[in-house]
Amino acid sequence: MFAGAFILGCSNQSTKPETVETKESDVTNELVFENDLENALGGIPGWSNEKAVIKMPEGLTAHSGTFVTKIDEVNKYSYAFKEYFKNINERLPKEVVISGWVYSTDKNPKLSIVMDINQDNQTIFWKGYSLMDKPRELNSWFEFKTTFPIDQPIKPSNQIKVFAFNADKAAYFDDLKITFVF
Ligand SMILES: [Ca+2]
């Protein structure tokens, strides 16, 4: 669509500014936070729980670089995206798209991605996405992606947390991506 508009713009100068405006409004409709975990231990605004960040154990390969976030039956919560809506954007999101890569050494039937929306740490609502609800290959990286609609009223003062949770045995996550759609 953009390519077509661009060709039109070349033959007719007056259409050019319109094309640019459309493109910009498309882009500002989304805000993306990506994290490959490589710099997580140094502290990144909007992300927390650095104690769940490790170097991928010897003999295993991280999805990117060397750092990942690990959960198991003892350390239940992964490295997390945690931020107030007012710090993310002046508008409130309509949906949140969460994607990344997961590596599980065992079946981990309850392994999930959770989005928790809270006010002063009191959950207003939360949504979960089960990562192992279909047969998955163990000991290899696979990509996940889920979209959580914001289908209940939220306020700028609410906080959103996104994290992985509920592993009975080790599970590793890497290259997390949180996309806010406005
Ligand atoms: Ca990494």
Short mmCIF file of N, CA and C and ligand atoms in Angstrom, two decimals:
data_model
loop_
_atom_site.label_atom_id
_atom_site.label_comp_id
_atom_site.label_asym_id
_atom_site.label_seq_id
_atom_site.Cartn_x
_atom_site.Cartn_y
_atom_site.Cartn_z
N MET A 1 0.84 -1.20 0.00
CA MET A 1 0.00 0.00 0.00
C MET A 1 0.87 1.24 0.00
N PHE A 2 1.93 1.25 0.81
CA PHE A 2 2.82 2.40 0.88
C PHE A 2 3.54 2.58 -0.45
N ALA A 3 4.00 1.47 -1.05
CA ALA A 3 4.72 1.54 -2.32
C ALA A 3 3.83 2.16 -3.38
N GLY A 4 2.57 1.76 -3.41
CA GLY A 4 1.63 2.29 -4.39
C GLY A 4 1.44 3.78 -4.21
N ALA A 5 1.32 4.19 -2.98
CA ALA A 5 1.13 5.61 -2.68
C ALA A 5 2.36 6.41 -3.08
N PHE A 6 3.52 5.81 -2.90
CA PHE A 6 4.76 6.48 -3.23
C PHE A 6 4.87 6.73 -4.73
N ILE A 7 4.47 5.73 -5.52
CA ILE A 7 4.51 5.88 -6.98
C ILE A 7 3.56 7.01 -7.39
N LEU A 8 2.39 7.03 -6.78
CA LEU A 8 1.43 8.11 -7.05
C LEU A 8 2.06 9.47 -6.73
N GLY A 9 2.75 9.52 -5.61
CA GLY A 9 3.38 10.75 -5.16
C GLY A 9 4.41 11.27 -6.14
N CYS A 10 5.11 10.37 -6.81
CA CYS A 10 6.13 10.76 -7.77
C CYS A 10 5.49 11.44 -8.98
N SER A 11 4.32 10.98 -9.36
CA SER A 11 3.71 11.54 -10.55
C SER A 11 2.83 12.74 -10.21
N ASN A 12 2.57 12.92 -8.94
CA ASN A 12 1.69 14.03 -8.55
C ASN A 12 2.14 14.56 -7.19
N GLN A 13 2.89 15.65 -7.20
CA GLN A 13 3.51 16.17 -5.98
C GLN A 13 2.48 16.43 -4.87
N SER A 14 1.25 16.80 -5.22
CA SER A 14 0.30 17.22 -4.20
C SER A 14 -0.14 16.07 -3.30
N THR A 15 0.06 14.82 -3.71
CA THR A 15 -0.38 13.70 -2.86
C THR A 15 0.70 13.34 -1.83
N LYS A 16 1.89 13.85 -1.98
CA LYS A 16 3.01 13.42 -1.14
C LYS A 16 2.81 13.69 0.36
N PRO A 17 2.46 14.91 0.78
CA PRO A 17 2.33 15.14 2.22
C PRO A 17 1.30 14.23 2.87
N GLU A 18 0.21 13.98 2.16
CA GLU A 18 -0.84 13.10 2.69
C GLU A 18 -0.30 11.71 2.99
N THR A 19 0.51 11.20 2.08
CA THR A 19 1.09 9.87 2.24
C THR A 19 1.93 9.82 3.51
N VAL A 20 2.73 10.84 3.74
CA VAL A 20 3.62 10.88 4.91
C VAL A 20 2.78 10.88 6.19
N GLU A 21 1.73 11.69 6.23
CA GLU A 21 0.90 11.77 7.44
C GLU A 21 0.28 10.43 7.79
N THR A 22 -0.23 9.72 6.79
CA THR A 22 -0.85 8.42 7.02
C THR A 22 0.15 7.46 7.62
N LYS A 23 1.35 7.47 7.10
CA LYS A 23 2.40 6.56 7.56
C LYS A 23 2.72 6.85 9.03
N GLU A 24 2.84 8.12 9.38
CA GLU A 24 3.19 8.47 10.76
C GLU A 24 2.10 8.05 11.75
N SER A 25 0.84 8.25 11.41
CA SER A 25 -0.21 7.90 12.35
C SER A 25 -0.29 6.38 12.53
N ASP A 26 0.07 5.63 11.49
CA ASP A 26 0.13 4.17 11.63
C ASP A 26 1.18 3.78 12.66
N VAL A 27 2.34 4.43 12.56
CA VAL A 27 3.46 4.06 13.42
C VAL A 27 3.15 4.39 14.88
N THR A 28 2.55 5.56 15.15
CA THR A 28 2.33 5.97 16.53
C THR A 28 1.16 5.22 17.18
N ASN A 29 0.52 4.36 16.43
CA ASN A 29 -0.55 3.54 16.97
C ASN A 29 -0.03 2.43 17.88
N GLU A 30 1.28 2.18 17.84
CA GLU A 30 1.88 1.09 18.61
C GLU A 30 3.13 1.58 19.33
N LEU A 31 3.38 1.02 20.48
CA LEU A 31 4.65 1.25 21.18
C LEU A 31 5.23 -0.12 21.51
N VAL A 32 6.49 -0.32 21.16
CA VAL A 32 7.10 -1.64 21.30
C VAL A 32 8.26 -1.58 22.30
N PHE A 33 8.28 -2.52 23.23
CA PHE A 33 9.38 -2.66 24.17
C PHE A 33 10.01 -4.04 23.94
N GLU A 34 11.25 -4.04 23.47
CA GLU A 34 11.94 -5.30 23.20
C GLU A 34 13.07 -5.46 24.19
N ASN A 35 13.35 -6.71 24.57
CA ASN A 35 14.41 -6.96 25.53
C ASN A 35 15.06 -8.30 25.21
N ASP A 36 16.36 -8.26 24.86
CA ASP A 36 17.07 -9.50 24.55
C ASP A 36 17.82 -10.06 25.77
N LEU A 37 17.62 -9.39 26.92
CA LEU A 37 18.19 -9.82 28.21
C LEU A 37 19.69 -9.55 28.33
N GLU A 38 20.33 -9.14 27.26
CA GLU A 38 21.79 -9.02 27.32
C GLU A 38 22.24 -7.91 28.27
N ASN A 39 21.43 -6.86 28.41
CA ASN A 39 21.80 -5.73 29.29
C ASN A 39 20.89 -5.64 30.51
N ALA A 40 20.13 -6.69 30.75
CA ALA A 40 19.12 -6.63 31.82
C ALA A 40 19.74 -6.44 33.20
N LEU A 41 20.88 -7.04 33.45
CA LEU A 41 21.48 -6.97 34.80
C LEU A 41 21.92 -5.55 35.14
N GLY A 42 22.13 -4.72 34.14
CA GLY A 42 22.49 -3.32 34.38
C GLY A 42 21.29 -2.48 34.79
N GLY A 43 20.08 -3.04 34.67
CA GLY A 43 18.87 -2.30 35.01
C GLY A 43 18.33 -1.54 33.81
N ILE A 44 17.11 -1.85 33.42
CA ILE A 44 16.46 -1.18 32.28
C ILE A 44 15.13 -0.64 32.78
N PRO A 45 14.89 0.68 32.63
CA PRO A 45 13.61 1.23 33.10
C PRO A 45 12.43 0.45 32.51
N GLY A 46 11.44 0.17 33.35
CA GLY A 46 10.26 -0.56 32.89
C GLY A 46 10.39 -2.07 33.05
N TRP A 47 11.56 -2.55 33.44
CA TRP A 47 11.75 -4.00 33.60
C TRP A 47 12.25 -4.27 35.02
N SER A 48 11.90 -5.40 35.57
CA SER A 48 12.28 -5.69 36.96
C SER A 48 12.51 -7.19 37.16
N ASN A 49 12.92 -7.53 38.38
CA ASN A 49 13.21 -8.91 38.80
C ASN A 49 14.47 -9.46 38.13
N GLU A 50 15.54 -8.65 38.23
CA GLU A 50 16.82 -9.05 37.63
C GLU A 50 17.38 -10.34 38.22
N LYS A 51 16.90 -10.72 39.39
CA LYS A 51 17.43 -11.96 39.98
C LYS A 51 17.07 -13.20 39.16
N ALA A 52 16.08 -13.05 38.27
CA ALA A 52 15.71 -14.17 37.40
C ALA A 52 16.48 -14.17 36.08
N VAL A 53 17.46 -13.26 35.96
CA VAL A 53 18.26 -13.19 34.72
C VAL A 53 19.56 -13.96 34.94
N ILE A 54 19.86 -14.87 34.03
CA ILE A 54 21.08 -15.69 34.16
C ILE A 54 21.74 -15.83 32.79
N LYS A 55 22.99 -16.29 32.85
CA LYS A 55 23.63 -16.75 31.62
C LYS A 55 23.09 -18.14 31.32
N MET A 56 22.79 -18.41 30.07
CA MET A 56 22.29 -19.74 29.71
C MET A 56 23.31 -20.78 30.17
N PRO A 57 22.84 -21.83 30.86
CA PRO A 57 23.79 -22.82 31.39
C PRO A 57 24.68 -23.43 30.31
N GLU A 58 25.85 -23.81 30.75
CA GLU A 58 26.83 -24.41 29.84
C GLU A 58 26.22 -25.62 29.10
N GLY A 59 26.48 -25.68 27.83
CA GLY A 59 25.95 -26.78 27.03
C GLY A 59 24.63 -26.44 26.35
N LEU A 60 23.97 -25.36 26.81
CA LEU A 60 22.73 -24.90 26.18
C LEU A 60 23.00 -23.55 25.51
N THR A 61 22.20 -23.21 24.51
CA THR A 61 22.42 -21.98 23.76
C THR A 61 21.26 -21.03 23.97
N ALA A 62 21.57 -19.79 24.36
CA ALA A 62 20.53 -18.77 24.48
C ALA A 62 19.94 -18.50 23.10
N HIS A 63 18.73 -17.93 23.06
CA HIS A 63 18.18 -17.61 21.74
C HIS A 63 18.93 -16.45 21.12
N SER A 64 19.35 -15.47 21.96
CA SER A 64 20.22 -14.39 21.49
C SER A 64 21.30 -14.19 22.54
N GLY A 65 22.50 -13.91 22.11
CA GLY A 65 23.60 -13.62 23.03
C GLY A 65 23.82 -14.74 24.02
N THR A 66 23.98 -14.37 25.31
CA THR A 66 24.21 -15.40 26.32
C THR A 66 23.21 -15.35 27.48
N PHE A 67 22.48 -14.23 27.62
CA PHE A 67 21.59 -14.07 28.77
C PHE A 67 20.13 -14.40 28.44
N VAL A 68 19.45 -14.96 29.45
CA VAL A 68 18.04 -15.34 29.35
C VAL A 68 17.40 -15.08 30.71
N THR A 69 16.11 -15.29 30.83
CA THR A 69 15.49 -15.33 32.15
C THR A 69 14.98 -16.74 32.40
N LYS A 70 15.21 -17.21 33.63
CA LYS A 70 14.90 -18.60 33.96
C LYS A 70 13.86 -18.67 35.09
N ILE A 71 12.92 -19.61 34.97
CA ILE A 71 12.03 -19.91 36.10
C ILE A 71 12.05 -21.42 36.32
N ASP A 72 11.74 -21.80 37.55
CA ASP A 72 11.58 -23.22 37.89
C ASP A 72 10.68 -23.29 39.12
N GLU A 73 10.66 -24.45 39.78
CA GLU A 73 9.72 -24.61 40.90
C GLU A 73 10.12 -23.77 42.11
N VAL A 74 11.36 -23.30 42.16
CA VAL A 74 11.81 -22.48 43.29
C VAL A 74 11.66 -21.00 42.97
N ASN A 75 12.21 -20.58 41.85
CA ASN A 75 12.09 -19.19 41.42
C ASN A 75 10.96 -19.10 40.40
N LYS A 76 9.78 -18.75 40.91
CA LYS A 76 8.56 -18.93 40.14
C LYS A 76 8.31 -17.84 39.11
N TYR A 77 8.89 -16.65 39.34
CA TYR A 77 8.55 -15.50 38.48
C TYR A 77 9.74 -15.08 37.64
N SER A 78 9.49 -14.86 36.37
CA SER A 78 10.56 -14.46 35.45
C SER A 78 10.86 -12.97 35.60
N TYR A 79 11.91 -12.56 34.95
CA TYR A 79 12.14 -11.14 34.67
C TYR A 79 10.84 -10.59 34.06
N ALA A 80 10.48 -9.37 34.43
CA ALA A 80 9.13 -8.89 34.11
C ALA A 80 9.14 -7.47 33.54
N PHE A 81 8.22 -7.23 32.65
CA PHE A 81 7.93 -5.84 32.27
C PHE A 81 6.98 -5.30 33.32
N LYS A 82 7.30 -4.14 33.90
CA LYS A 82 6.47 -3.58 34.98
C LYS A 82 6.49 -2.06 34.85
N GLU A 83 5.35 -1.48 34.55
CA GLU A 83 5.33 -0.03 34.34
C GLU A 83 3.91 0.51 34.53
N TYR A 84 3.83 1.77 34.93
CA TYR A 84 2.53 2.44 35.03
C TYR A 84 2.10 2.90 33.63
N PHE A 85 0.80 2.79 33.36
CA PHE A 85 0.31 3.21 32.04
C PHE A 85 0.67 4.66 31.76
N LYS A 86 0.63 5.52 32.80
CA LYS A 86 0.92 6.95 32.58
C LYS A 86 2.36 7.17 32.12
N ASN A 87 3.25 6.22 32.42
CA ASN A 87 4.65 6.34 31.98
C ASN A 87 4.88 5.74 30.60
N ILE A 88 3.89 5.03 30.10
CA ILE A 88 4.04 4.37 28.80
C ILE A 88 3.59 5.30 27.69
N ASN A 89 2.41 5.91 27.88
CA ASN A 89 1.86 6.77 26.84
C ASN A 89 0.76 7.62 27.47
N GLU A 90 0.41 8.72 26.82
CA GLU A 90 -0.71 9.53 27.34
C GLU A 90 -2.05 8.85 27.06
N ARG A 91 -2.05 7.96 26.07
CA ARG A 91 -3.27 7.19 25.79
C ARG A 91 -3.20 5.84 26.49
N LEU A 92 -4.35 5.26 26.75
CA LEU A 92 -4.39 3.93 27.36
C LEU A 92 -4.52 2.88 26.24
N PRO A 93 -3.85 1.74 26.40
CA PRO A 93 -3.85 0.76 25.31
C PRO A 93 -5.19 0.03 25.17
N LYS A 94 -5.45 -0.42 23.94
CA LYS A 94 -6.64 -1.25 23.66
C LYS A 94 -6.28 -2.72 23.78
N GLU A 95 -5.02 -3.04 23.45
CA GLU A 95 -4.56 -4.42 23.60
C GLU A 95 -3.05 -4.45 23.77
N VAL A 96 -2.57 -5.59 24.28
CA VAL A 96 -1.15 -5.78 24.51
C VAL A 96 -0.75 -7.09 23.84
N VAL A 97 0.24 -7.02 22.96
CA VAL A 97 0.71 -8.21 22.26
C VAL A 97 2.05 -8.61 22.89
N ILE A 98 2.14 -9.86 23.30
CA ILE A 98 3.34 -10.34 23.98
C ILE A 98 3.93 -11.48 23.17
N SER A 99 5.20 -11.34 22.83
CA SER A 99 5.85 -12.43 22.10
C SER A 99 7.25 -12.63 22.65
N GLY A 100 7.84 -13.76 22.28
CA GLY A 100 9.17 -14.08 22.75
C GLY A 100 9.50 -15.52 22.40
N TRP A 101 10.57 -16.01 23.02
CA TRP A 101 11.03 -17.37 22.76
C TRP A 101 11.14 -18.10 24.09
N VAL A 102 10.76 -19.35 24.10
CA VAL A 102 10.80 -20.15 25.32
C VAL A 102 11.49 -21.49 25.03
N TYR A 103 12.21 -21.95 26.04
CA TYR A 103 12.95 -23.22 25.98
C TYR A 103 12.63 -23.97 27.26
N SER A 104 12.04 -25.14 27.13
CA SER A 104 11.62 -25.88 28.32
C SER A 104 12.32 -27.23 28.34
N THR A 105 12.85 -27.58 29.52
CA THR A 105 13.55 -28.86 29.63
C THR A 105 12.61 -29.99 30.05
N ASP A 106 11.39 -29.61 30.39
CA ASP A 106 10.43 -30.63 30.82
C ASP A 106 9.03 -30.24 30.32
N LYS A 107 8.03 -31.05 30.63
CA LYS A 107 6.72 -30.78 30.05
C LYS A 107 6.09 -29.50 30.59
N ASN A 108 6.31 -29.19 31.86
CA ASN A 108 5.80 -27.92 32.43
C ASN A 108 4.38 -27.59 31.98
N PRO A 109 3.39 -28.44 32.30
CA PRO A 109 2.05 -28.26 31.73
C PRO A 109 1.38 -26.94 32.05
N LYS A 110 1.78 -26.29 33.17
CA LYS A 110 1.10 -25.05 33.54
C LYS A 110 1.87 -23.80 33.11
N LEU A 111 2.95 -23.97 32.42
CA LEU A 111 3.80 -22.83 32.04
C LEU A 111 2.99 -21.76 31.29
N SER A 112 3.04 -20.53 31.80
CA SER A 112 2.16 -19.48 31.26
C SER A 112 2.85 -18.14 31.18
N ILE A 113 2.29 -17.30 30.32
CA ILE A 113 2.61 -15.88 30.30
C ILE A 113 1.42 -15.17 30.95
N VAL A 114 1.71 -14.27 31.86
CA VAL A 114 0.65 -13.59 32.60
C VAL A 114 0.76 -12.08 32.40
N MET A 115 -0.39 -11.45 32.22
CA MET A 115 -0.48 -9.99 32.24
C MET A 115 -1.35 -9.62 33.44
N ASP A 116 -0.77 -8.88 34.38
CA ASP A 116 -1.49 -8.47 35.59
C ASP A 116 -1.61 -6.95 35.58
N ILE A 117 -2.83 -6.45 35.76
CA ILE A 117 -3.05 -5.01 35.83
C ILE A 117 -3.53 -4.69 37.23
N ASN A 118 -2.80 -3.79 37.91
CA ASN A 118 -3.08 -3.55 39.32
C ASN A 118 -3.08 -2.07 39.67
N GLN A 119 -3.71 -1.79 40.82
CA GLN A 119 -3.65 -0.46 41.43
C GLN A 119 -3.06 -0.66 42.82
N ASP A 120 -1.92 -0.05 43.09
CA ASP A 120 -1.23 -0.21 44.37
C ASP A 120 -1.07 -1.69 44.74
N ASN A 121 -0.66 -2.47 43.75
CA ASN A 121 -0.41 -3.91 43.91
C ASN A 121 -1.66 -4.76 44.16
N GLN A 122 -2.84 -4.17 44.07
CA GLN A 122 -4.09 -4.94 44.13
C GLN A 122 -4.52 -5.23 42.69
N THR A 123 -4.57 -6.50 42.34
CA THR A 123 -4.90 -6.85 40.96
C THR A 123 -6.31 -6.39 40.60
N ILE A 124 -6.43 -5.69 39.48
CA ILE A 124 -7.74 -5.29 38.96
C ILE A 124 -8.27 -6.40 38.05
N PHE A 125 -7.43 -6.84 37.14
CA PHE A 125 -7.71 -8.06 36.39
C PHE A 125 -6.41 -8.60 35.82
N TRP A 126 -6.44 -9.88 35.46
CA TRP A 126 -5.24 -10.48 34.89
C TRP A 126 -5.66 -11.46 33.81
N LYS A 127 -4.74 -11.76 32.91
CA LYS A 127 -5.00 -12.72 31.85
C LYS A 127 -3.78 -13.63 31.72
N GLY A 128 -4.03 -14.88 31.40
CA GLY A 128 -2.94 -15.83 31.24
C GLY A 128 -2.99 -16.50 29.88
N TYR A 129 -1.82 -16.88 29.41
CA TYR A 129 -1.71 -17.59 28.14
C TYR A 129 -0.88 -18.84 28.39
N SER A 130 -1.48 -20.01 28.16
CA SER A 130 -0.79 -21.27 28.41
C SER A 130 0.15 -21.59 27.26
N LEU A 131 1.43 -21.79 27.60
CA LEU A 131 2.43 -22.02 26.54
C LEU A 131 2.49 -23.48 26.12
N MET A 132 2.00 -24.38 26.97
CA MET A 132 2.19 -25.82 26.71
C MET A 132 0.86 -26.52 26.47
N ASP A 133 -0.15 -25.78 26.00
CA ASP A 133 -1.46 -26.41 25.82
C ASP A 133 -1.51 -27.27 24.55
N LYS A 134 -0.46 -27.21 23.74
CA LYS A 134 -0.33 -28.18 22.65
C LYS A 134 1.05 -28.81 22.75
N PRO A 135 1.23 -29.99 22.14
CA PRO A 135 2.53 -30.66 22.29
C PRO A 135 3.66 -29.76 21.78
N ARG A 136 4.67 -29.62 22.59
CA ARG A 136 5.82 -28.78 22.23
C ARG A 136 7.08 -29.62 22.28
N GLU A 137 7.98 -29.31 21.42
CA GLU A 137 9.28 -29.98 21.44
C GLU A 137 10.06 -29.49 22.65
N LEU A 138 10.59 -30.42 23.42
CA LEU A 138 11.39 -30.04 24.59
C LEU A 138 12.84 -29.79 24.16
N ASN A 139 13.54 -29.03 24.99
CA ASN A 139 14.97 -28.76 24.76
C ASN A 139 15.24 -28.09 23.42
N SER A 140 14.34 -27.23 23.00
CA SER A 140 14.62 -26.41 21.83
C SER A 140 13.79 -25.13 21.96
N TRP A 141 14.25 -24.08 21.33
CA TRP A 141 13.55 -22.80 21.41
C TRP A 141 12.31 -22.81 20.52
N PHE A 142 11.19 -22.34 21.04
CA PHE A 142 10.05 -22.08 20.15
C PHE A 142 9.47 -20.71 20.45
N GLU A 143 8.89 -20.13 19.43
CA GLU A 143 8.37 -18.76 19.53
C GLU A 143 6.92 -18.79 20.00
N PHE A 144 6.56 -17.85 20.83
CA PHE A 144 5.15 -17.71 21.23
C PHE A 144 4.71 -16.28 20.96
N LYS A 145 3.42 -16.14 20.82
CA LYS A 145 2.84 -14.80 20.63
C LYS A 145 1.39 -14.85 21.08
N THR A 146 1.01 -13.91 21.88
CA THR A 146 -0.38 -13.86 22.32
C THR A 146 -0.84 -12.41 22.40
N THR A 147 -2.12 -12.20 22.18
CA THR A 147 -2.69 -10.86 22.27
C THR A 147 -3.71 -10.83 23.40
N PHE A 148 -3.49 -9.93 24.33
CA PHE A 148 -4.43 -9.76 25.44
C PHE A 148 -5.21 -8.47 25.21
N PRO A 149 -6.52 -8.54 25.01
CA PRO A 149 -7.31 -7.31 24.89
C PRO A 149 -7.45 -6.66 26.27
N ILE A 150 -7.45 -5.34 26.29
CA ILE A 150 -7.75 -4.62 27.54
C ILE A 150 -9.25 -4.37 27.52
N ASP A 151 -9.99 -5.33 28.06
CA ASP A 151 -11.45 -5.31 27.90
C ASP A 151 -12.15 -4.90 29.20
N GLN A 152 -11.39 -4.31 30.11
CA GLN A 152 -12.00 -3.78 31.33
C GLN A 152 -11.44 -2.37 31.54
N PRO A 153 -12.17 -1.52 32.28
CA PRO A 153 -11.70 -0.13 32.44
C PRO A 153 -10.35 -0.08 33.16
N ILE A 154 -9.46 0.74 32.63
CA ILE A 154 -8.16 0.95 33.29
C ILE A 154 -7.91 2.44 33.42
N LYS A 155 -6.94 2.80 34.28
CA LYS A 155 -6.62 4.21 34.54
C LYS A 155 -5.12 4.43 34.33
N PRO A 156 -4.72 5.67 34.07
CA PRO A 156 -3.29 5.95 33.91
C PRO A 156 -2.47 5.56 35.14
N SER A 157 -3.09 5.56 36.32
CA SER A 157 -2.35 5.22 37.54
C SER A 157 -2.20 3.72 37.75
N ASN A 158 -2.85 2.91 36.92
CA ASN A 158 -2.69 1.45 37.03
C ASN A 158 -1.31 1.04 36.51
N GLN A 159 -0.86 -0.08 37.07
CA GLN A 159 0.43 -0.63 36.65
C GLN A 159 0.18 -1.94 35.90
N ILE A 160 0.98 -2.17 34.87
CA ILE A 160 0.91 -3.45 34.17
C ILE A 160 2.18 -4.25 34.44
N LYS A 161 2.00 -5.54 34.69
CA LYS A 161 3.14 -6.46 34.84
C LYS A 161 2.96 -7.58 33.83
N VAL A 162 4.02 -7.92 33.14
CA VAL A 162 4.00 -9.06 32.22
C VAL A 162 5.17 -9.96 32.58
N PHE A 163 4.89 -11.22 32.81
CA PHE A 163 5.96 -12.14 33.22
C PHE A 163 5.56 -13.58 32.88
N ALA A 164 6.54 -14.47 32.96
CA ALA A 164 6.29 -15.89 32.78
C ALA A 164 6.27 -16.54 34.16
N PHE A 165 5.55 -17.67 34.26
CA PHE A 165 5.24 -18.20 35.59
C PHE A 165 4.80 -19.65 35.49
N ASN A 166 4.92 -20.37 36.61
CA ASN A 166 4.37 -21.72 36.73
C ASN A 166 5.17 -22.81 36.03
N ALA A 167 6.46 -22.87 36.30
CA ALA A 167 7.27 -23.98 35.79
C ALA A 167 7.54 -24.96 36.92
N ASP A 168 7.35 -26.25 36.66
CA ASP A 168 7.73 -27.28 37.64
C ASP A 168 9.20 -27.62 37.49
N LYS A 169 9.67 -27.52 36.26
CA LYS A 169 11.08 -27.75 35.94
C LYS A 169 11.56 -26.53 35.15
N ALA A 170 12.85 -26.47 34.92
CA ALA A 170 13.44 -25.26 34.33
C ALA A 170 12.81 -24.88 32.98
N ALA A 171 12.55 -23.60 32.84
CA ALA A 171 12.12 -23.04 31.56
C ALA A 171 12.86 -21.72 31.39
N TYR A 172 13.30 -21.46 30.18
CA TYR A 172 14.09 -20.27 29.88
C TYR A 172 13.33 -19.43 28.85
N PHE A 173 13.47 -18.12 28.98
CA PHE A 173 12.82 -17.19 28.05
C PHE A 173 13.85 -16.19 27.53
N ASP A 174 13.68 -15.78 26.29
CA ASP A 174 14.62 -14.82 25.70
C ASP A 174 13.88 -13.98 24.65
N ASP A 175 14.47 -12.86 24.31
CA ASP A 175 13.96 -11.97 23.26
C ASP A 175 12.47 -11.67 23.43
N LEU A 176 12.18 -11.05 24.55
CA LEU A 176 10.79 -10.68 24.88
C LEU A 176 10.40 -9.40 24.15
N LYS A 177 9.15 -9.34 23.76
CA LYS A 177 8.65 -8.17 23.03
C LYS A 177 7.24 -7.87 23.51
N ILE A 178 7.04 -6.66 24.01
CA ILE A 178 5.72 -6.24 24.49
C ILE A 178 5.27 -5.09 23.59
N THR A 179 4.15 -5.26 22.92
CA THR A 179 3.65 -4.24 22.01
C THR A 179 2.33 -3.70 22.54
N PHE A 180 2.28 -2.40 22.80
CA PHE A 180 1.05 -1.75 23.22
C PHE A 180 0.37 -1.16 21.99
N VAL A 181 -0.90 -1.50 21.82
CA VAL A 181 -1.68 -1.01 20.68
C VAL A 181 -2.71 -0.03 21.21
N PHE A 182 -2.73 1.18 20.64
CA PHE A 182 -3.59 2.24 21.17
C PHE A 182 -4.80 2.52 20.26
CA CA B 1 19.49 -13.13 25.10
#
